[in-house]
Amino acid sequence: MTLISMNGNGDDPRTLTVCAKDITLRPEPRSHAVLAELLRGERVKVLDSAPNWVKVETSDGRRGWAVVDFLGTSC
């Protein structure tokens, strides 16, 4: 698994793939609220980042934060 690289190496760093079985999309980093679940293989666009988290947008327009460890440029 290749994890996100915010320094521009690898594929387009603004587009990532969910590499875990499924992960949660949250309204804020470290929030316990869940906006949605993202499935393995789903592609997301990176909008912002914070330590250990990235703000993403799904193909259907949902936006939220996900733990960066479960996303990568390839899985």
PDB file of N, CA, C and O in Angstrom:
ATOM      1  N   MET A   1       0.853  -1.167   0.000  1.00  0.00           N
ATOM      2  CA  MET A   1       0.000   0.000   0.000  1.00  0.00           C
ATOM      3  C   MET A   1       0.900   1.231   0.000  1.00  0.00           C
ATOM      4  O   MET A   1       1.837   1.318   0.758  1.00  0.00           O
ATOM      5  N   THR A   2       0.593   2.188  -0.854  1.00  0.00           N
ATOM      6  CA  THR A   2       1.308   3.465  -0.889  1.00  0.00           C
ATOM      7  C   THR A   2       0.440   4.511  -0.223  1.00  0.00           C
ATOM      8  O   THR A   2      -0.649   4.789  -0.678  1.00  0.00           O
ATOM      9  N   LEU A   3       0.926   5.071   0.859  1.00  0.00           N
ATOM     10  CA  LEU A   3       0.150   6.064   1.579  1.00  0.00           C
ATOM     11  C   LEU A   3       0.302   7.426   0.941  1.00  0.00           C
ATOM     12  O   LEU A   3       1.204   7.667   0.158  1.00  0.00           O
ATOM     13  N   ILE A   4      -0.572   8.341   1.312  1.00  0.00           N
ATOM     14  CA  ILE A   4      -0.592   9.689   0.766  1.00  0.00           C
ATOM     15  C   ILE A   4       0.759  10.374   0.923  1.00  0.00           C
ATOM     16  O   ILE A   4       1.422  10.235   1.922  1.00  0.00           O
ATOM     17  N   SER A   5       1.158  11.081  -0.093  1.00  0.00           N
ATOM     18  CA  SER A   5       2.360  11.887  -0.053  1.00  0.00           C
ATOM     19  C   SER A   5       1.968  13.301  -0.410  1.00  0.00           C
ATOM     20  O   SER A   5       1.610  13.586  -1.540  1.00  0.00           O
ATOM     21  N   MET A   6       2.032  14.191   0.540  1.00  0.00           N
ATOM     22  CA  MET A   6       1.627  15.566   0.295  1.00  0.00           C
ATOM     23  C   MET A   6       2.737  16.371  -0.385  1.00  0.00           C
ATOM     24  O   MET A   6       2.600  17.527  -0.644  1.00  0.00           O
ATOM     25  N   ASN A   7       3.875  15.721  -0.703  1.00  0.00           N
ATOM     26  CA  ASN A   7       4.964  16.436  -1.333  1.00  0.00           C
ATOM     27  C   ASN A   7       4.948  16.324  -2.855  1.00  0.00           C
ATOM     28  O   ASN A   7       5.866  16.771  -3.517  1.00  0.00           O
ATOM     29  N   GLY A   8       3.909  15.725  -3.415  1.00  0.00           N
ATOM     30  CA  GLY A   8       3.771  15.690  -4.857  1.00  0.00           C
ATOM     31  C   GLY A   8       4.356  14.468  -5.535  1.00  0.00           C
ATOM     32  O   GLY A   8       4.332  14.365  -6.749  1.00  0.00           O
ATOM     33  N   ASN A   9       4.913  13.515  -4.805  1.00  0.00           N
ATOM     34  CA  ASN A   9       5.442  12.300  -5.417  1.00  0.00           C
ATOM     35  C   ASN A   9       4.309  11.331  -5.716  1.00  0.00           C
ATOM     36  O   ASN A   9       3.282  11.346  -5.070  1.00  0.00           O
ATOM     37  N   GLY A  10       4.502  10.488  -6.715  1.00  0.00           N
ATOM     38  CA  GLY A  10       3.486   9.489  -7.033  1.00  0.00           C
ATOM     39  C   GLY A  10       2.400  10.061  -7.928  1.00  0.00           C
ATOM     40  O   GLY A  10       2.591  11.038  -8.631  1.00  0.00           O
ATOM     41  N   ASP A  11       1.236   9.421  -7.892  1.00  0.00           N
ATOM     42  CA  ASP A  11       0.099   9.869  -8.685  1.00  0.00           C
ATOM     43  C   ASP A  11      -0.352  11.237  -8.212  1.00  0.00           C
ATOM     44  O   ASP A  11       0.184  11.797  -7.260  1.00  0.00           O
ATOM     45  N   ASP A  12      -1.379  11.763  -8.845  1.00  0.00           N
ATOM     46  CA  ASP A  12      -1.935  13.056  -8.460  1.00  0.00           C
ATOM     47  C   ASP A  12      -2.212  13.037  -6.960  1.00  0.00           C
ATOM     48  O   ASP A  12      -3.051  12.274  -6.496  1.00  0.00           O
ATOM     49  N   PRO A  13      -1.496  13.845  -6.164  1.00  0.00           N
ATOM     50  CA  PRO A  13      -1.667  13.794  -4.709  1.00  0.00           C
ATOM     51  C   PRO A  13      -3.022  14.306  -4.248  1.00  0.00           C
ATOM     52  O   PRO A  13      -3.366  14.172  -3.085  1.00  0.00           O
ATOM     53  N   ARG A  14      -3.795  14.873  -5.159  1.00  0.00           N
ATOM     54  CA  ARG A  14      -5.114  15.374  -4.781  1.00  0.00           C
ATOM     55  C   ARG A  14      -6.189  14.308  -4.921  1.00  0.00           C
ATOM     56  O   ARG A  14      -7.320  14.524  -4.544  1.00  0.00           O
ATOM     57  N   THR A  15      -5.848  13.149  -5.479  1.00  0.00           N
ATOM     58  CA  THR A  15      -6.800  12.061  -5.631  1.00  0.00           C
ATOM     59  C   THR A  15      -6.240  10.814  -4.958  1.00  0.00           C
ATOM     60  O   THR A  15      -5.144  10.381  -5.263  1.00  0.00           O
ATOM     61  N   LEU A  16      -7.008  10.264  -4.028  1.00  0.00           N
ATOM     62  CA  LEU A  16      -6.576   9.087  -3.283  1.00  0.00           C
ATOM     63  C   LEU A  16      -7.620   7.988  -3.371  1.00  0.00           C
ATOM     64  O   LEU A  16      -8.768   8.239  -3.729  1.00  0.00           O
ATOM     65  N   THR A  17      -7.208   6.783  -3.006  1.00  0.00           N
ATOM     66  CA  THR A  17      -8.080   5.612  -2.995  1.00  0.00           C
ATOM     67  C   THR A  17      -8.211   5.103  -1.571  1.00  0.00           C
ATOM     68  O   THR A  17      -7.230   5.084  -0.824  1.00  0.00           O
ATOM     69  N   VAL A  18      -9.415   4.674  -1.193  1.00  0.00           N
ATOM     70  CA  VAL A  18      -9.631   4.047   0.101  1.00  0.00           C
ATOM     71  C   VAL A  18      -8.986   2.668   0.044  1.00  0.00           C
ATOM     72  O   VAL A  18      -9.348   1.843  -0.796  1.00  0.00           O
ATOM     73  N   CYS A  19      -8.026   2.419   0.930  1.00  0.00           N
ATOM     74  CA  CYS A  19      -7.286   1.153   0.917  1.00  0.00           C
ATOM     75  C   CYS A  19      -7.761   0.170   1.980  1.00  0.00           C
ATOM     76  O   CYS A  19      -7.466  -1.012   1.894  1.00  0.00           O
ATOM     77  N   ALA A  20      -8.488   0.642   2.976  1.00  0.00           N
ATOM     78  CA  ALA A  20      -9.022  -0.230   4.016  1.00  0.00           C
ATOM     79  C   ALA A  20     -10.375  -0.790   3.565  1.00  0.00           C
ATOM     80  O   ALA A  20     -10.965  -0.303   2.598  1.00  0.00           O
ATOM     81  N   LYS A  21     -10.864  -1.799   4.283  1.00  0.00           N
ATOM     82  CA  LYS A  21     -12.153  -2.408   3.922  1.00  0.00           C
ATOM     83  C   LYS A  21     -13.243  -1.347   3.847  1.00  0.00           C
ATOM     84  O   LYS A  21     -13.976  -1.269   2.888  1.00  0.00           O
ATOM     85  N   ASP A  22     -13.374  -0.545   4.874  1.00  0.00           N
ATOM     86  CA  ASP A  22     -14.248   0.615   4.836  1.00  0.00           C
ATOM     87  C   ASP A  22     -13.795   1.576   5.935  1.00  0.00           C
ATOM     88  O   ASP A  22     -13.258   1.155   6.944  1.00  0.00           O
ATOM     89  N   ILE A  23     -13.961   2.851   5.688  1.00  0.00           N
ATOM     90  CA  ILE A  23     -13.555   3.866   6.656  1.00  0.00           C
ATOM     91  C   ILE A  23     -14.684   4.873   6.817  1.00  0.00           C
ATOM     92  O   ILE A  23     -15.599   4.938   5.996  1.00  0.00           O
ATOM     93  N   THR A  24     -14.605   5.644   7.877  1.00  0.00           N
ATOM     94  CA  THR A  24     -15.656   6.622   8.136  1.00  0.00           C
ATOM     95  C   THR A  24     -15.227   8.011   7.702  1.00  0.00           C
ATOM     96  O   THR A  24     -14.067   8.393   7.793  1.00  0.00           O
ATOM     97  N   LEU A  25     -16.193   8.745   7.225  1.00  0.00           N
ATOM     98  CA  LEU A  25     -16.035  10.147   6.853  1.00  0.00           C
ATOM     99  C   LEU A  25     -16.651  10.946   7.994  1.00  0.00           C
ATOM    100  O   LEU A  25     -17.798  10.716   8.370  1.00  0.00           O
ATOM    101  N   ARG A  26     -15.869  11.866   8.553  1.00  0.00           N
ATOM    102  CA  ARG A  26     -16.299  12.597   9.750  1.00  0.00           C
ATOM    103  C   ARG A  26     -16.345  14.100   9.495  1.00  0.00           C
ATOM    104  O   ARG A  26     -15.641  14.600   8.615  1.00  0.00           O
ATOM    105  N   PRO A  27     -17.158  14.844  10.255  1.00  0.00           N
ATOM    106  CA  PRO A  27     -17.282  16.285  10.011  1.00  0.00           C
ATOM    107  C   PRO A  27     -16.038  17.074  10.387  1.00  0.00           C
ATOM    108  O   PRO A  27     -15.777  18.132   9.808  1.00  0.00           O
ATOM    109  N   GLU A  28     -15.255  16.581  11.330  1.00  0.00           N
ATOM    110  CA  GLU A  28     -14.025  17.231  11.796  1.00  0.00           C
ATOM    111  C   GLU A  28     -13.034  16.149  12.205  1.00  0.00           C
ATOM    112  O   GLU A  28     -13.437  15.061  12.602  1.00  0.00           O
ATOM    113  N   PRO A  29     -11.722  16.443  12.147  1.00  0.00           N
ATOM    114  CA  PRO A  29     -10.753  15.466  12.661  1.00  0.00           C
ATOM    115  C   PRO A  29     -11.062  15.115  14.116  1.00  0.00           C
ATOM    116  O   PRO A  29     -11.486  15.967  14.899  1.00  0.00           O
ATOM    117  N   ARG A  30     -10.889  13.865  14.450  1.00  0.00           N
ATOM    118  CA  ARG A  30     -11.098  13.324  15.797  1.00  0.00           C
ATOM    119  C   ARG A  30     -12.552  13.367  16.267  1.00  0.00           C
ATOM    120  O   ARG A  30     -12.850  13.107  17.424  1.00  0.00           O
ATOM    121  N   SER A  31     -13.482  13.702  15.410  1.00  0.00           N
ATOM    122  CA  SER A  31     -14.899  13.715  15.762  1.00  0.00           C
ATOM    123  C   SER A  31     -15.417  12.285  15.868  1.00  0.00           C
ATOM    124  O   SER A  31     -14.941  11.391  15.170  1.00  0.00           O
ATOM    125  N   HIS A  32     -16.384  12.075  16.722  1.00  0.00           N
ATOM    126  CA  HIS A  32     -17.019  10.760  16.832  1.00  0.00           C
ATOM    127  C   HIS A  32     -18.235  10.645  15.919  1.00  0.00           C
ATOM    128  O   HIS A  32     -18.735   9.552  15.680  1.00  0.00           O
ATOM    129  N   ALA A  33     -18.710  11.777  15.409  1.00  0.00           N
ATOM    130  CA  ALA A  33     -19.853  11.764  14.490  1.00  0.00           C
ATOM    131  C   ALA A  33     -19.418  11.175  13.145  1.00  0.00           C
ATOM    132  O   ALA A  33     -18.292  11.362  12.702  1.00  0.00           O
ATOM    133  N   VAL A  34     -20.312  10.460  12.500  1.00  0.00           N
ATOM    134  CA  VAL A  34     -20.025   9.835  11.208  1.00  0.00           C
ATOM    135  C   VAL A  34     -20.955  10.408  10.151  1.00  0.00           C
ATOM    136  O   VAL A  34     -22.177  10.379  10.319  1.00  0.00           O
ATOM    137  N   LEU A  35     -20.367  10.929   9.080  1.00  0.00           N
ATOM    138  CA  LEU A  35     -21.161  11.443   7.962  1.00  0.00           C
ATOM    139  C   LEU A  35     -21.505  10.352   6.963  1.00  0.00           C
ATOM    140  O   LEU A  35     -22.581  10.339   6.386  1.00  0.00           O
ATOM    141  N   ALA A  36     -20.534   9.441   6.743  1.00  0.00           N
ATOM    142  CA  ALA A  36     -20.717   8.386   5.747  1.00  0.00           C
ATOM    143  C   ALA A  36     -19.619   7.353   5.916  1.00  0.00           C
ATOM    144  O   ALA A  36     -18.637   7.586   6.618  1.00  0.00           O
ATOM    145  N   GLU A  37     -19.790   6.212   5.257  1.00  0.00           N
ATOM    146  CA  GLU A  37     -18.735   5.209   5.177  1.00  0.00           C
ATOM    147  C   GLU A  37     -18.219   5.177   3.756  1.00  0.00           C
ATOM    148  O   GLU A  37     -19.000   5.244   2.806  1.00  0.00           O
ATOM    149  N   LEU A  38     -16.909   5.088   3.634  1.00  0.00           N
ATOM    150  CA  LEU A  38     -16.270   4.986   2.327  1.00  0.00           C
ATOM    151  C   LEU A  38     -15.787   3.555   2.155  1.00  0.00           C
ATOM    152  O   LEU A  38     -15.224   2.965   3.078  1.00  0.00           O
ATOM    153  N   LEU A  39     -15.993   2.994   0.990  1.00  0.00           N
ATOM    154  CA  LEU A  39     -15.658   1.604   0.725  1.00  0.00           C
ATOM    155  C   LEU A  39     -14.305   1.468   0.052  1.00  0.00           C
ATOM    156  O   LEU A  39     -13.859   2.364  -0.668  1.00  0.00           O
ATOM    157  N   ARG A  40     -13.676   0.321   0.265  1.00  0.00           N
ATOM    158  CA  ARG A  40     -12.381   0.035  -0.368  1.00  0.00           C
ATOM    159  C   ARG A  40     -12.488   0.252  -1.876  1.00  0.00           C
ATOM    160  O   ARG A  40     -13.460  -0.154  -2.502  1.00  0.00           O
ATOM    161  N   GLY A  41     -11.500   0.939  -2.416  1.00  0.00           N
ATOM    162  CA  GLY A  41     -11.464   1.195  -3.850  1.00  0.00           C
ATOM    163  C   GLY A  41     -12.102   2.511  -4.261  1.00  0.00           C
ATOM    164  O   GLY A  41     -11.900   2.977  -5.378  1.00  0.00           O
ATOM    165  N   GLU A  42     -12.878   3.119  -3.368  1.00  0.00           N
ATOM    166  CA  GLU A  42     -13.514   4.395  -3.682  1.00  0.00           C
ATOM    167  C   GLU A  42     -12.445   5.473  -3.818  1.00  0.00           C
ATOM    168  O   GLU A  42     -11.498   5.533  -3.041  1.00  0.00           O
ATOM    169  N   ARG A  43     -12.585   6.315  -4.835  1.00  0.00           N
ATOM    170  CA  ARG A  43     -11.641   7.409  -5.074  1.00  0.00           C
ATOM    171  C   ARG A  43     -12.197   8.688  -4.457  1.00  0.00           C
ATOM    172  O   ARG A  43     -13.396   8.949  -4.534  1.00  0.00           O
ATOM    173  N   VAL A  44     -11.307   9.471  -3.837  1.00  0.00           N
ATOM    174  CA  VAL A  44     -11.697  10.725  -3.219  1.00  0.00           C
ATOM    175  C   VAL A  44     -10.706  11.815  -3.607  1.00  0.00           C
ATOM    176  O   VAL A  44      -9.539  11.543  -3.886  1.00  0.00           O
ATOM    177  N   LYS A  45     -11.187  13.039  -3.614  1.00  0.00           N
ATOM    178  CA  LYS A  45     -10.361  14.201  -3.922  1.00  0.00           C
ATOM    179  C   LYS A  45      -9.953  14.856  -2.603  1.00  0.00           C
ATOM    180  O   LYS A  45     -10.795  15.098  -1.742  1.00  0.00           O
ATOM    181  N   VAL A  46      -8.666  15.150  -2.452  1.00  0.00           N
ATOM    182  CA  VAL A  46      -8.169  15.793  -1.233  1.00  0.00           C
ATOM    183  C   VAL A  46      -8.389  17.297  -1.324  1.00  0.00           C
ATOM    184  O   VAL A  46      -8.000  17.938  -2.299  1.00  0.00           O
ATOM    185  N   LEU A  47      -9.013  17.848  -0.285  1.00  0.00           N
ATOM    186  CA  LEU A  47      -9.289  19.280  -0.221  1.00  0.00           C
ATOM    187  C   LEU A  47      -8.385  20.002   0.764  1.00  0.00           C
ATOM    188  O   LEU A  47      -8.075  21.186   0.583  1.00  0.00           O
ATOM    189  N   ASP A  48      -7.975  19.309   1.832  1.00  0.00           N
ATOM    190  CA  ASP A  48      -7.183  19.933   2.893  1.00  0.00           C
ATOM    191  C   ASP A  48      -6.530  18.818   3.702  1.00  0.00           C
ATOM    192  O   ASP A  48      -6.870  17.642   3.536  1.00  0.00           O
ATOM    193  N   SER A  49      -5.606  19.174   4.568  1.00  0.00           N
ATOM    194  CA  SER A  49      -4.986  18.176   5.437  1.00  0.00           C
ATOM    195  C   SER A  49      -4.694  18.767   6.803  1.00  0.00           C
ATOM    196  O   SER A  49      -4.575  19.984   6.962  1.00  0.00           O
ATOM    197  N   ALA A  50      -4.622  17.881   7.775  1.00  0.00           N
ATOM    198  CA  ALA A  50      -4.247  18.188   9.147  1.00  0.00           C
ATOM    199  C   ALA A  50      -3.434  16.989   9.616  1.00  0.00           C
ATOM    200  O   ALA A  50      -3.466  15.943   8.965  1.00  0.00           O
ATOM    201  N   PRO A  51      -2.689  17.104  10.710  1.00  0.00           N
ATOM    202  CA  PRO A  51      -1.906  15.942  11.155  1.00  0.00           C
ATOM    203  C   PRO A  51      -2.765  14.681  11.271  1.00  0.00           C
ATOM    204  O   PRO A  51      -3.771  14.669  11.973  1.00  0.00           O
ATOM    205  N   ASN A  52      -2.396  13.663  10.504  1.00  0.00           N
ATOM    206  CA  ASN A  52      -3.041  12.340  10.492  1.00  0.00           C
ATOM    207  C   ASN A  52      -4.417  12.306   9.828  1.00  0.00           C
ATOM    208  O   ASN A  52      -5.059  11.255   9.808  1.00  0.00           O
ATOM    209  N   TRP A  53      -4.892  13.410   9.293  1.00  0.00           N
ATOM    210  CA  TRP A  53      -6.224  13.483   8.689  1.00  0.00           C
ATOM    211  C   TRP A  53      -6.158  14.205   7.353  1.00  0.00           C
ATOM    212  O   TRP A  53      -5.291  15.042   7.124  1.00  0.00           O
ATOM    213  N   VAL A  54      -7.100  13.887   6.457  1.00  0.00           N
ATOM    214  CA  VAL A  54      -7.279  14.645   5.218  1.00  0.00           C
ATOM    215  C   VAL A  54      -8.769  14.939   5.036  1.00  0.00           C
ATOM    216  O   VAL A  54      -9.618  14.115   5.373  1.00  0.00           O
ATOM    217  N   LYS A  55      -9.056  16.136   4.553  1.00  0.00           N
ATOM    218  CA  LYS A  55     -10.432  16.478   4.202  1.00  0.00           C
ATOM    219  C   LYS A  55     -10.611  16.075   2.751  1.00  0.00           C
ATOM    220  O   LYS A  55      -9.809  16.445   1.888  1.00  0.00           O
ATOM    221  N   VAL A  56     -11.656  15.310   2.470  1.00  0.00           N
ATOM    222  CA  VAL A  56     -11.857  14.773   1.128  1.00  0.00           C
ATOM    223  C   VAL A  56     -13.265  15.058   0.622  1.00  0.00           C
ATOM    224  O   VAL A  56     -14.165  15.364   1.396  1.00  0.00           O
ATOM    225  N   GLU A  57     -13.401  14.915  -0.691  1.00  0.00           N
ATOM    226  CA  GLU A  57     -14.707  14.997  -1.332  1.00  0.00           C
ATOM    227  C   GLU A  57     -14.896  13.738  -2.163  1.00  0.00           C
ATOM    228  O   GLU A  57     -14.012  13.343  -2.928  1.00  0.00           O
ATOM    229  N   THR A  58     -16.054  13.101  -2.008  1.00  0.00           N
ATOM    230  CA  THR A  58     -16.361  11.887  -2.759  1.00  0.00           C
ATOM    231  C   THR A  58     -16.903  12.246  -4.142  1.00  0.00           C
ATOM    232  O   THR A  58     -17.231  13.399  -4.407  1.00  0.00           O
ATOM    233  N   SER A  59     -17.045  11.255  -4.975  1.00  0.00           N
ATOM    234  CA  SER A  59     -17.546  11.482  -6.334  1.00  0.00           C
ATOM    235  C   SER A  59     -18.977  12.004  -6.351  1.00  0.00           C
ATOM    236  O   SER A  59     -19.390  12.661  -7.298  1.00  0.00           O
ATOM    237  N   ASP A  60     -19.734  11.744  -5.264  1.00  0.00           N
ATOM    238  CA  ASP A  60     -21.108  12.255  -5.209  1.00  0.00           C
ATOM    239  C   ASP A  60     -21.221  13.542  -4.382  1.00  0.00           C
ATOM    240  O   ASP A  60     -22.310  13.960  -4.020  1.00  0.00           O
ATOM    241  N   GLY A  61     -20.069  14.169  -4.085  1.00  0.00           N
ATOM    242  CA  GLY A  61     -20.069  15.484  -3.457  1.00  0.00           C
ATOM    243  C   GLY A  61     -20.054  15.532  -1.943  1.00  0.00           C
ATOM    244  O   GLY A  61     -20.055  16.603  -1.353  1.00  0.00           O
ATOM    245  N   ARG A  62     -20.015  14.368  -1.282  1.00  0.00           N
ATOM    246  CA  ARG A  62     -19.930  14.377   0.187  1.00  0.00           C
ATOM    247  C   ARG A  62     -18.545  14.848   0.605  1.00  0.00           C
ATOM    248  O   ARG A  62     -17.545  14.459   0.001  1.00  0.00           O
ATOM    249  N   ARG A  63     -18.473  15.686   1.631  1.00  0.00           N
ATOM    250  CA  ARG A  63     -17.199  16.199   2.130  1.00  0.00           C
ATOM    251  C   ARG A  63     -17.050  15.888   3.606  1.00  0.00           C
ATOM    252  O   ARG A  63     -18.011  15.984   4.363  1.00  0.00           O
ATOM    253  N   GLY A  64     -15.837  15.544   3.999  1.00  0.00           N
ATOM    254  CA  GLY A  64     -15.556  15.281   5.400  1.00  0.00           C
ATOM    255  C   GLY A  64     -14.103  14.892   5.574  1.00  0.00           C
ATOM    256  O   GLY A  64     -13.317  14.929   4.629  1.00  0.00           O
ATOM    257  N   TRP A  65     -13.774  14.514   6.797  1.00  0.00           N
ATOM    258  CA  TRP A  65     -12.403  14.172   7.160  1.00  0.00           C
ATOM    259  C   TRP A  65     -12.248  12.670   7.331  1.00  0.00           C
ATOM    260  O   TRP A  65     -13.145  12.002   7.840  1.00  0.00           O
ATOM    261  N   ALA A  66     -11.087  12.145   6.899  1.00  0.00           N
ATOM    262  CA  ALA A  66     -10.776  10.726   7.033  1.00  0.00           C
ATOM    263  C   ALA A  66      -9.342  10.575   7.542  1.00  0.00           C
ATOM    264  O   ALA A  66      -8.490  11.427   7.262  1.00  0.00           O
ATOM    265  N   VAL A  67      -9.078   9.498   8.255  1.00  0.00           N
ATOM    266  CA  VAL A  67      -7.726   9.218   8.738  1.00  0.00           C
ATOM    267  C   VAL A  67      -6.849   8.864   7.540  1.00  0.00           C
ATOM    268  O   VAL A  67      -7.185   7.993   6.744  1.00  0.00           O
ATOM    269  N   VAL A  68      -5.734   9.543   7.419  1.00  0.00           N
ATOM    270  CA  VAL A  68      -4.857   9.403   6.256  1.00  0.00           C
ATOM    271  C   VAL A  68      -4.272   7.987   6.122  1.00  0.00           C
ATOM    272  O   VAL A  68      -3.996   7.542   5.013  1.00  0.00           O
ATOM    273  N   ASP A  69      -4.112   7.257   7.227  1.00  0.00           N
ATOM    274  CA  ASP A  69      -3.509   5.933   7.177  1.00  0.00           C
ATOM    275  C   ASP A  69      -4.299   4.935   6.329  1.00  0.00           C
ATOM    276  O   ASP A  69      -3.764   3.920   5.919  1.00  0.00           O
ATOM    277  N   PHE A  70      -5.569   5.211   6.077  1.00  0.00           N
ATOM    278  CA  PHE A  70      -6.424   4.285   5.341  1.00  0.00           C
ATOM    279  C   PHE A  70      -6.600   4.682   3.878  1.00  0.00           C
ATOM    280  O   PHE A  70      -7.390   4.058   3.158  1.00  0.00           O
ATOM    281  N   LEU A  71      -5.885   5.703   3.438  1.00  0.00           N
ATOM    282  CA  LEU A  71      -5.959   6.189   2.059  1.00  0.00           C
ATOM    283  C   LEU A  71      -4.598   6.091   1.411  1.00  0.00           C
ATOM    284  O   LEU A  71      -3.575   6.203   2.085  1.00  0.00           O
ATOM    285  N   GLY A  72      -4.573   5.917   0.106  1.00  0.00           N
ATOM    286  CA  GLY A  72      -3.297   5.860  -0.588  1.00  0.00           C
ATOM    287  C   GLY A  72      -3.433   6.192  -2.054  1.00  0.00           C
ATOM    288  O   GLY A  72      -4.544   6.290  -2.591  1.00  0.00           O
ATOM    289  N   THR A  73      -2.284   6.381  -2.697  1.00  0.00           N
ATOM    290  CA  THR A  73      -2.301   6.631  -4.131  1.00  0.00           C
ATOM    291  C   THR A  73      -2.495   5.330  -4.898  1.00  0.00           C
ATOM    292  O   THR A  73      -2.936   5.340  -6.042  1.00  0.00           O
ATOM    293  N   SER A  74      -2.155   4.212  -4.257  1.00  0.00           N
ATOM    294  CA  SER A  74      -2.448   2.884  -4.797  1.00  0.00           C
ATOM    295  C   SER A  74      -2.567   1.936  -3.608  1.00  0.00           C
ATOM    296  O   SER A  74      -2.002   2.180  -2.550  1.00  0.00           O
ATOM    297  N   CYS A  75      -3.305   0.848  -3.805  1.00  0.00           N
ATOM    298  CA  CYS A  75      -3.531  -0.068  -2.674  1.00  0.00           C
ATOM    299  C   CYS A  75      -3.082  -1.470  -3.030  1.00  0.00           C
ATOM    300  O   CYS A  75      -3.150  -1.883  -4.138  1.00  0.00           O
TER     301      CYS A  75
END
